[in-house]
Tab-separated table of C-alpha atoms in Angstrom:
chain	number	residue	atom	x	y	z
A	1	MET	CA	-1.579	4.260	28.255
A	2	ALA	CA	-0.143	1.438	26.211
A	3	SER	CA	-2.364	-1.391	25.093
A	4	ALA	CA	-1.991	-4.463	22.949
A	5	ARG	CA	-4.126	-6.013	20.268
A	6	VAL	CA	-3.368	-9.588	19.327
A	7	MET	CA	-3.574	-10.649	15.699
A	8	MET	CA	-3.465	-14.187	14.392
A	9	THR	CA	-0.676	-14.279	11.833
A	10	SER	CA	2.795	-15.668	11.313
A	11	THR	CA	5.955	-14.096	12.649
A	12	THR	CA	8.741	-13.329	10.259
A	13	THR	CA	12.462	-13.203	9.930
A	14	CYS	CA	13.826	-10.961	7.224
A	15	VAL	CA	15.943	-13.342	5.156
A	16	LEU	CA	15.820	-11.675	1.768
A	17	SER	CA	14.884	-14.193	-0.898
A	18	LYS	CA	12.953	-14.448	-4.120
A	19	THR	CA	9.589	-16.139	-4.448
A	20	PRO	CA	7.715	-16.803	-7.682
A	21	PHE	CA	5.259	-14.079	-8.659
A	22	LEU	CA	1.890	-15.736	-9.074
A	23	GLY	CA	-0.114	-12.899	-10.530
A	24	GLY	CA	-3.045	-13.127	-12.883
A	25	LEU	CA	-1.291	-12.644	-16.210
A	26	ASN	CA	-2.957	-12.714	-19.572
A	27	ARG	CA	-0.809	-15.562	-20.857
A	28	SER	CA	-2.601	-15.857	-24.161
A	29	ASN	CA	-0.633	-12.984	-25.633
A	30	ASN	CA	1.822	-11.979	-22.890
A	31	ARG	CA	0.669	-8.364	-22.890
A	32	LEU	CA	-0.824	-5.950	-20.435
A	33	PHE	CA	-3.626	-3.641	-21.451
A	34	PHE	CA	-4.577	-0.097	-20.473
A	35	ASN	CA	-7.632	1.529	-22.062
A	36	ASN	CA	-7.855	-1.568	-24.299
A	37	LYS	CA	-4.378	-0.971	-25.709
A	38	ALA	CA	-1.355	-3.173	-25.180
A	39	VAL	CA	1.144	-1.083	-23.259
A	40	PHE	CA	4.074	-3.442	-22.770
A	41	ALA	CA	5.134	-7.057	-22.941
A	42	THR	CA	4.997	-8.951	-19.666
A	43	SER	CA	8.411	-10.557	-19.725
A	44	SER	CA	9.263	-8.528	-16.628
A	45	PHE	CA	6.536	-10.371	-14.762
A	46	LYS	CA	8.611	-13.510	-14.923
A	47	ARG	CA	10.854	-11.904	-12.344
A	48	SER	CA	10.308	-13.122	-8.822
A	49	LEU	CA	9.225	-10.974	-5.903
A	50	PHE	CA	11.665	-10.310	-3.109
A	51	THR	CA	10.243	-11.101	0.295
A	52	CYS	CA	11.118	-11.908	3.864
A	53	LYS	CA	10.615	-15.601	4.537
A	54	ALA	CA	7.613	-16.085	6.770
A	55	ILE	CA	8.178	-18.670	9.491
A	56	PHE	CA	4.915	-20.168	10.670
A	57	ASN	CA	4.412	-19.842	14.376
A	58	PRO	CA	1.137	-20.786	16.068
A	59	GLN	CA	1.713	-17.989	18.546
A	60	GLN	CA	0.512	-14.512	17.848
A	61	LEU	CA	1.852	-11.296	16.402
A	62	GLN	CA	1.031	-8.437	18.741
A	63	ILE	CA	0.101	-4.934	17.732
A	64	LYS	CA	0.894	-2.628	20.648
A	65	GLU	CA	-0.276	0.950	20.929
A	66	GLU	CA	1.910	3.368	22.860
A	67	GLY	CA	0.661	6.776	23.923
A	68	GLN	CA	-2.782	8.288	23.533
A	69	PHE	CA	-4.487	8.214	20.139
A	70	GLU	CA	-4.456	11.565	18.335
A	71	THR	CA	-1.418	12.856	20.227
A	72	LEU	CA	2.127	13.477	19.019
A	73	ASP	CA	3.402	10.534	21.088
A	74	TYR	CA	1.010	7.915	19.719
A	75	ARG	CA	2.682	4.943	18.014
A	76	VAL	CA	1.511	1.505	16.897
A	77	PHE	CA	4.346	-1.025	17.106
A	78	PHE	CA	4.455	-4.571	15.743
A	79	HIS	CA	5.955	-7.339	17.909
A	80	ASP	CA	6.757	-10.954	17.110
A	81	ALA	CA	5.937	-13.882	19.399
A	82	SER	CA	9.072	-13.309	21.472
A	83	GLY	CA	8.134	-9.690	22.108
A	84	LYS	CA	10.754	-8.310	19.729
A	85	LYS	CA	9.756	-5.273	17.713
A	86	ILE	CA	9.562	-5.812	13.962
A	87	SER	CA	8.939	-3.454	11.083
A	88	PRO	CA	5.549	-3.615	9.371
A	89	TRP	CA	7.210	-2.163	6.272
A	90	HIS	CA	10.237	-4.465	6.067
A	91	ASP	CA	9.316	-7.637	7.978
A	92	VAL	CA	5.730	-8.415	6.994
A	93	PRO	CA	5.814	-10.457	3.747
A	94	LEU	CA	4.312	-8.828	0.682
A	95	GLN	CA	3.065	-11.883	-1.174
A	96	LEU	CA	1.150	-14.895	0.078
A	97	GLY	CA	0.896	-16.655	-3.288
A	98	ASP	CA	-1.900	-17.123	-5.826
A	99	GLY	CA	-2.210	-13.372	-6.354
A	100	VAL	CA	-2.869	-12.646	-2.671
A	101	PHE	CA	-0.983	-9.893	-0.839
A	102	ASN	CA	-0.710	-8.528	2.688
A	103	PHE	CA	-2.191	-5.063	3.156
A	104	ILE	CA	-1.372	-3.103	6.329
A	105	VAL	CA	-4.083	-0.693	7.441
A	106	GLU	CA	-2.957	2.797	8.394
A	107	ILE	CA	-6.269	4.676	8.124
A	108	PRO	CA	-9.602	2.893	8.689
A	109	LYS	CA	-12.466	3.839	6.413
A	110	GLU	CA	-14.764	6.632	7.628
A	111	SER	CA	-11.997	8.307	9.654
A	112	SER	CA	-9.882	11.418	9.058
A	113	ALA	CA	-6.728	11.206	11.208
A	114	LYS	CA	-3.839	11.002	8.736
A	115	MET	CA	-1.984	7.947	10.015
A	116	GLU	CA	1.132	6.590	8.315
A	117	VAL	CA	4.080	4.271	8.781
A	118	ALA	CA	6.956	6.328	10.177
A	119	THR	CA	9.541	5.371	7.578
A	120	ASP	CA	12.258	7.394	9.322
A	121	GLU	CA	11.835	5.832	12.787
A	122	ALA	CA	13.298	2.558	14.067
A	123	HIS	CA	10.882	-0.354	13.480
A	124	THR	CA	8.722	1.990	11.373
A	125	PRO	CA	5.687	2.178	13.699
A	126	ILE	CA	2.424	3.730	12.597
A	127	LYS	CA	1.917	7.303	13.818
A	128	GLN	CA	-0.190	10.337	12.966
A	129	ASP	CA	1.425	12.582	10.385
A	130	THR	CA	2.358	16.105	11.434
A	131	LYS	CA	3.025	19.443	9.798
A	132	LYS	CA	4.791	22.241	11.665
A	133	GLY	CA	4.378	20.264	14.871
A	134	LYS	CA	0.627	19.840	14.525
A	135	LEU	CA	-1.305	16.639	13.888
A	136	ARG	CA	-2.672	16.286	10.384
A	137	TYR	CA	-6.240	15.377	9.425
A	138	TYR	CA	-7.999	15.004	6.125
A	139	PRO	CA	-10.674	17.698	5.640
A	140	TYR	CA	-13.285	14.931	5.568
A	141	ASN	CA	-13.436	11.194	6.195
A	142	ILE	CA	-11.830	8.799	3.764
A	143	ASN	CA	-14.421	6.337	2.493
A	144	TRP	CA	-12.185	3.275	2.165
A	145	ASN	CA	-9.560	1.478	4.214
A	146	TYR	CA	-6.191	2.983	3.371
A	147	GLY	CA	-2.662	1.782	3.980
A	148	LEU	CA	0.344	0.189	2.330
A	149	PHE	CA	1.825	-2.878	0.753
A	150	PRO	CA	4.847	-3.964	2.822
A	151	GLN	CA	8.166	-4.544	1.099
A	152	THR	CA	7.488	-1.955	-1.610
A	153	TRP	CA	9.135	1.423	-2.170
A	154	GLU	CA	8.631	4.203	-4.702
A	155	ASP	CA	12.225	5.138	-5.515
A	156	PRO	CA	12.598	8.951	-5.680
A	157	SER	CA	15.551	8.575	-8.058
A	158	LEU	CA	13.537	6.720	-10.712
A	159	ALA	CA	11.500	8.583	-13.311
A	160	ASN	CA	8.475	6.769	-14.709
A	161	ASP	CA	8.279	7.401	-18.448
A	162	GLU	CA	4.714	6.100	-18.585
A	163	VAL	CA	3.558	8.658	-16.005
A	164	ASP	CA	4.883	12.006	-17.245
A	165	GLY	CA	8.409	11.225	-16.075
A	166	ALA	CA	7.361	11.607	-12.422
A	167	PHE	CA	9.731	10.372	-9.722
A	168	GLY	CA	8.708	8.110	-6.841
A	169	ASP	CA	7.527	9.693	-3.571
A	170	ASN	CA	9.989	7.813	-1.288
A	171	ASP	CA	7.225	5.822	0.447
A	172	PRO	CA	5.750	2.322	0.318
A	173	VAL	CA	2.989	1.811	-2.242
A	174	ASP	CA	-0.439	2.962	-1.054
A	175	VAL	CA	-3.452	0.651	-1.056
A	176	VAL	CA	-7.138	1.604	-1.142
A	177	GLU	CA	-9.214	-1.345	0.070
A	178	ILE	CA	-12.824	-1.073	-1.063
A	179	GLY	CA	-14.494	-3.755	1.062
A	180	ASP	CA	-17.440	-3.244	3.395
A	181	VAL	CA	-15.683	-3.741	6.750
A	182	GLN	CA	-14.032	-0.885	8.621
A	183	ARG	CA	-10.596	-2.225	9.570
A	184	LYS	CA	-8.356	-1.262	12.500
A	185	ILE	CA	-5.072	0.622	12.537
A	186	GLY	CA	-2.278	-1.928	12.161
A	187	GLU	CA	-4.533	-4.718	10.952
A	188	ILE	CA	-2.973	-6.992	8.344
A	189	VAL	CA	-5.535	-7.919	5.701
A	190	GLN	CA	-5.209	-10.401	2.845
A	191	VAL	CA	-6.238	-8.679	-0.390
A	192	LYS	CA	-6.173	-9.092	-4.142
A	193	PRO	CA	-5.260	-6.103	-6.325
A	194	LEU	CA	-7.787	-4.963	-8.914
A	195	ALA	CA	-6.623	-1.671	-10.421
A	196	ALA	CA	-4.082	1.146	-10.158
A	197	LEU	CA	-4.299	4.934	-10.155
A	198	ALA	CA	-1.190	6.981	-10.947
A	199	MET	CA	-1.577	10.023	-8.709
A	200	ILE	CA	0.944	12.838	-9.160
A	201	ASP	CA	1.275	14.797	-5.928
A	202	GLU	CA	3.350	17.981	-6.256
A	203	GLY	CA	5.311	16.331	-9.060
A	204	GLU	CA	5.880	13.025	-7.265
A	205	LEU	CA	4.377	9.709	-8.349
A	206	ASP	CA	2.156	8.279	-5.617
A	207	TRP	CA	0.557	5.026	-6.780
A	208	LYS	CA	-2.827	4.024	-5.394
A	209	ILE	CA	-3.492	0.300	-5.770
A	210	VAL	CA	-7.192	-0.499	-5.529
A	211	ALA	CA	-7.766	-3.861	-3.832
A	212	VAL	CA	-10.438	-5.878	-2.050
A	213	ALA	CA	-10.146	-7.997	1.086
A	214	LEU	CA	-10.522	-11.721	0.498
A	215	ASP	CA	-13.100	-11.962	3.278
A	216	ASP	CA	-15.348	-9.311	1.753
A	217	PRO	CA	-18.735	-10.715	0.652
A	218	ARG	CA	-18.151	-9.518	-2.932
A	219	ALA	CA	-14.500	-10.583	-3.188
A	220	SER	CA	-15.240	-13.665	-5.287
A	221	LEU	CA	-17.086	-11.495	-7.826
A	222	VAL	CA	-14.254	-9.054	-8.549
A	223	ASN	CA	-11.022	-10.059	-10.220
A	224	ASP	CA	-10.181	-7.085	-12.460
A	225	ILE	CA	-11.074	-3.490	-13.196
A	226	ASP	CA	-14.274	-4.272	-15.145
A	227	ASP	CA	-15.604	-6.281	-12.200
A	228	VAL	CA	-15.068	-3.283	-9.928
A	229	GLU	CA	-17.256	-1.152	-12.157
A	230	LYS	CA	-19.927	-3.851	-12.162
A	231	HIS	CA	-20.034	-4.774	-8.463
A	232	PHE	CA	-18.713	-1.536	-6.894
A	233	PRO	CA	-20.209	0.969	-9.381
A	234	GLY	CA	-18.697	4.433	-9.280
A	235	THR	CA	-15.983	3.456	-6.815
A	236	LEU	CA	-12.954	3.989	-9.059
A	237	THR	CA	-14.144	7.443	-10.058
A	238	ALA	CA	-14.920	8.287	-6.437
A	239	ILE	CA	-11.437	7.224	-5.316
A	240	ARG	CA	-9.780	9.288	-8.025
A	241	ASP	CA	-11.891	12.341	-7.247
A	242	TRP	CA	-11.338	12.026	-3.491
A	243	PHE	CA	-7.548	11.956	-3.832
A	244	ARG	CA	-7.644	14.645	-6.510
A	245	ASP	CA	-9.550	17.103	-4.356
A	246	TYR	CA	-8.684	16.485	-0.694
A	247	LYS	CA	-6.029	19.233	-0.540
A	248	ILE	CA	-8.241	21.918	-2.080
A	249	PRO	CA	-9.902	22.938	1.243
A	250	ASP	CA	-6.396	23.817	2.525
A	251	GLY	CA	-5.843	26.153	-0.390
A	252	LYS	CA	-3.639	23.812	-2.410
A	253	PRO	CA	-4.162	22.840	-6.045
A	254	ALA	CA	-5.834	19.592	-7.006
A	255	ASN	CA	-3.642	16.543	-7.466
A	256	LYS	CA	-3.183	15.199	-10.971
A	257	PHE	CA	-3.316	11.696	-12.406
A	258	GLY	CA	-1.310	10.069	-15.147
A	259	LEU	CA	-2.347	7.286	-17.535
A	260	GLY	CA	-5.011	9.416	-19.124
A	261	ASN	CA	-6.585	10.309	-15.781
A	262	LYS	CA	-8.053	6.792	-15.609
A	263	ALA	CA	-7.477	3.655	-13.567
A	264	ALA	CA	-5.327	0.901	-15.088
A	265	ASN	CA	-6.237	-2.769	-14.893
A	266	LYS	CA	-5.140	-5.535	-12.558
A	267	ASP	CA	-2.134	-6.612	-14.612
A	268	TYR	CA	-0.847	-3.067	-14.600
A	269	ALA	CA	-1.320	-2.923	-10.820
A	270	LEU	CA	0.688	-6.141	-10.492
A	271	LYS	CA	3.429	-4.595	-12.606
A	272	VAL	CA	3.593	-1.635	-10.226
A	273	ILE	CA	3.790	-3.963	-7.222
A	274	THR	CA	6.575	-6.008	-8.802
A	275	GLU	CA	8.668	-2.992	-9.749
A	276	THR	CA	8.309	-1.269	-6.390
A	277	ASN	CA	9.127	-4.527	-4.601
A	278	GLU	CA	12.349	-4.696	-6.600
A	279	SER	CA	13.121	-1.099	-5.606
A	280	TRP	CA	12.522	-2.015	-1.946
A	281	ALA	CA	14.913	-4.972	-2.262
A	282	LYS	CA	17.628	-2.655	-3.548
A	283	LEU	CA	16.918	-0.317	-0.657
A	284	VAL	CA	17.247	-2.928	2.091
A	285	LYS	CA	20.332	-4.406	0.428
A	286	ARG	CA	21.739	-0.848	0.502
A	287	SER	CA	22.281	-0.865	-3.233
A	288	VAL	CA	20.741	2.620	-3.274
A	289	PRO	CA	21.066	5.400	-0.682
A	290	ALA	CA	18.532	5.162	2.131
A	291	GLY	CA	18.815	8.756	3.263
A	292	ASP	CA	16.713	9.217	6.407
A	293	LEU	CA	14.749	5.985	5.906
A	294	SER	CA	14.934	3.351	8.619
A	295	LEU	CA	15.933	-0.115	7.428
A	296	VAL	CA	15.147	-1.847	10.737
């Protein structure tokens, strides 16, 4: 049975434009640091983010569930105020300004159903992943809210020289939100990025951006990777180990991580977001082949 959840947010129209990137740069020396070493100059951060222009509408964006949860037919669609289906991947703006980003929840914390945006279906609804026609589950619950940054894409034709030459995994960038609240599938949460983990999954680069919701009680205390260690002790290591090991119970090898097997800082995370947003812009402008990906 279909149902609808109503979320207070703005509706969007996808008019591709650039907006200034208002990240938290270290402007004293224009460098980013990883493991206390400068890894590159930040001139690229002066580039603007591509985004769909958000048009404020006091009406409500609806999240409609179709089919029964944990079945092959289950889908979560996003609708604008007029009832028109929109894409959570392409139509929800990435940036809100002042270093704040929209995070779309696919998998609530303390759950195991492997939900994901269906990048190859029209309007890219959220569905449960399958393998050989069967629904997929993690072997144990994930301990954080998990989802994606809209308007990002890890280009499978681009090799990342900083991460063992790995190519992108052809998906939006993943987000691990470490706040206290268990979110809902399809919920759009305002977050600030804090760190990045460069997971390599069967040779493909699969970024994990660690972020915290702005409404979390500890959000004001954490602004970079060192704050995470102080106020969420052990969390970065736990996230890395969870994603490293979750395939082992199925008889697969552990995933690997680049960047010295450690998390990179906030500025590095912002760099990843900027670069994958630029890749997404090329995708939707059809400057690169889309393959089976849906652009609507």
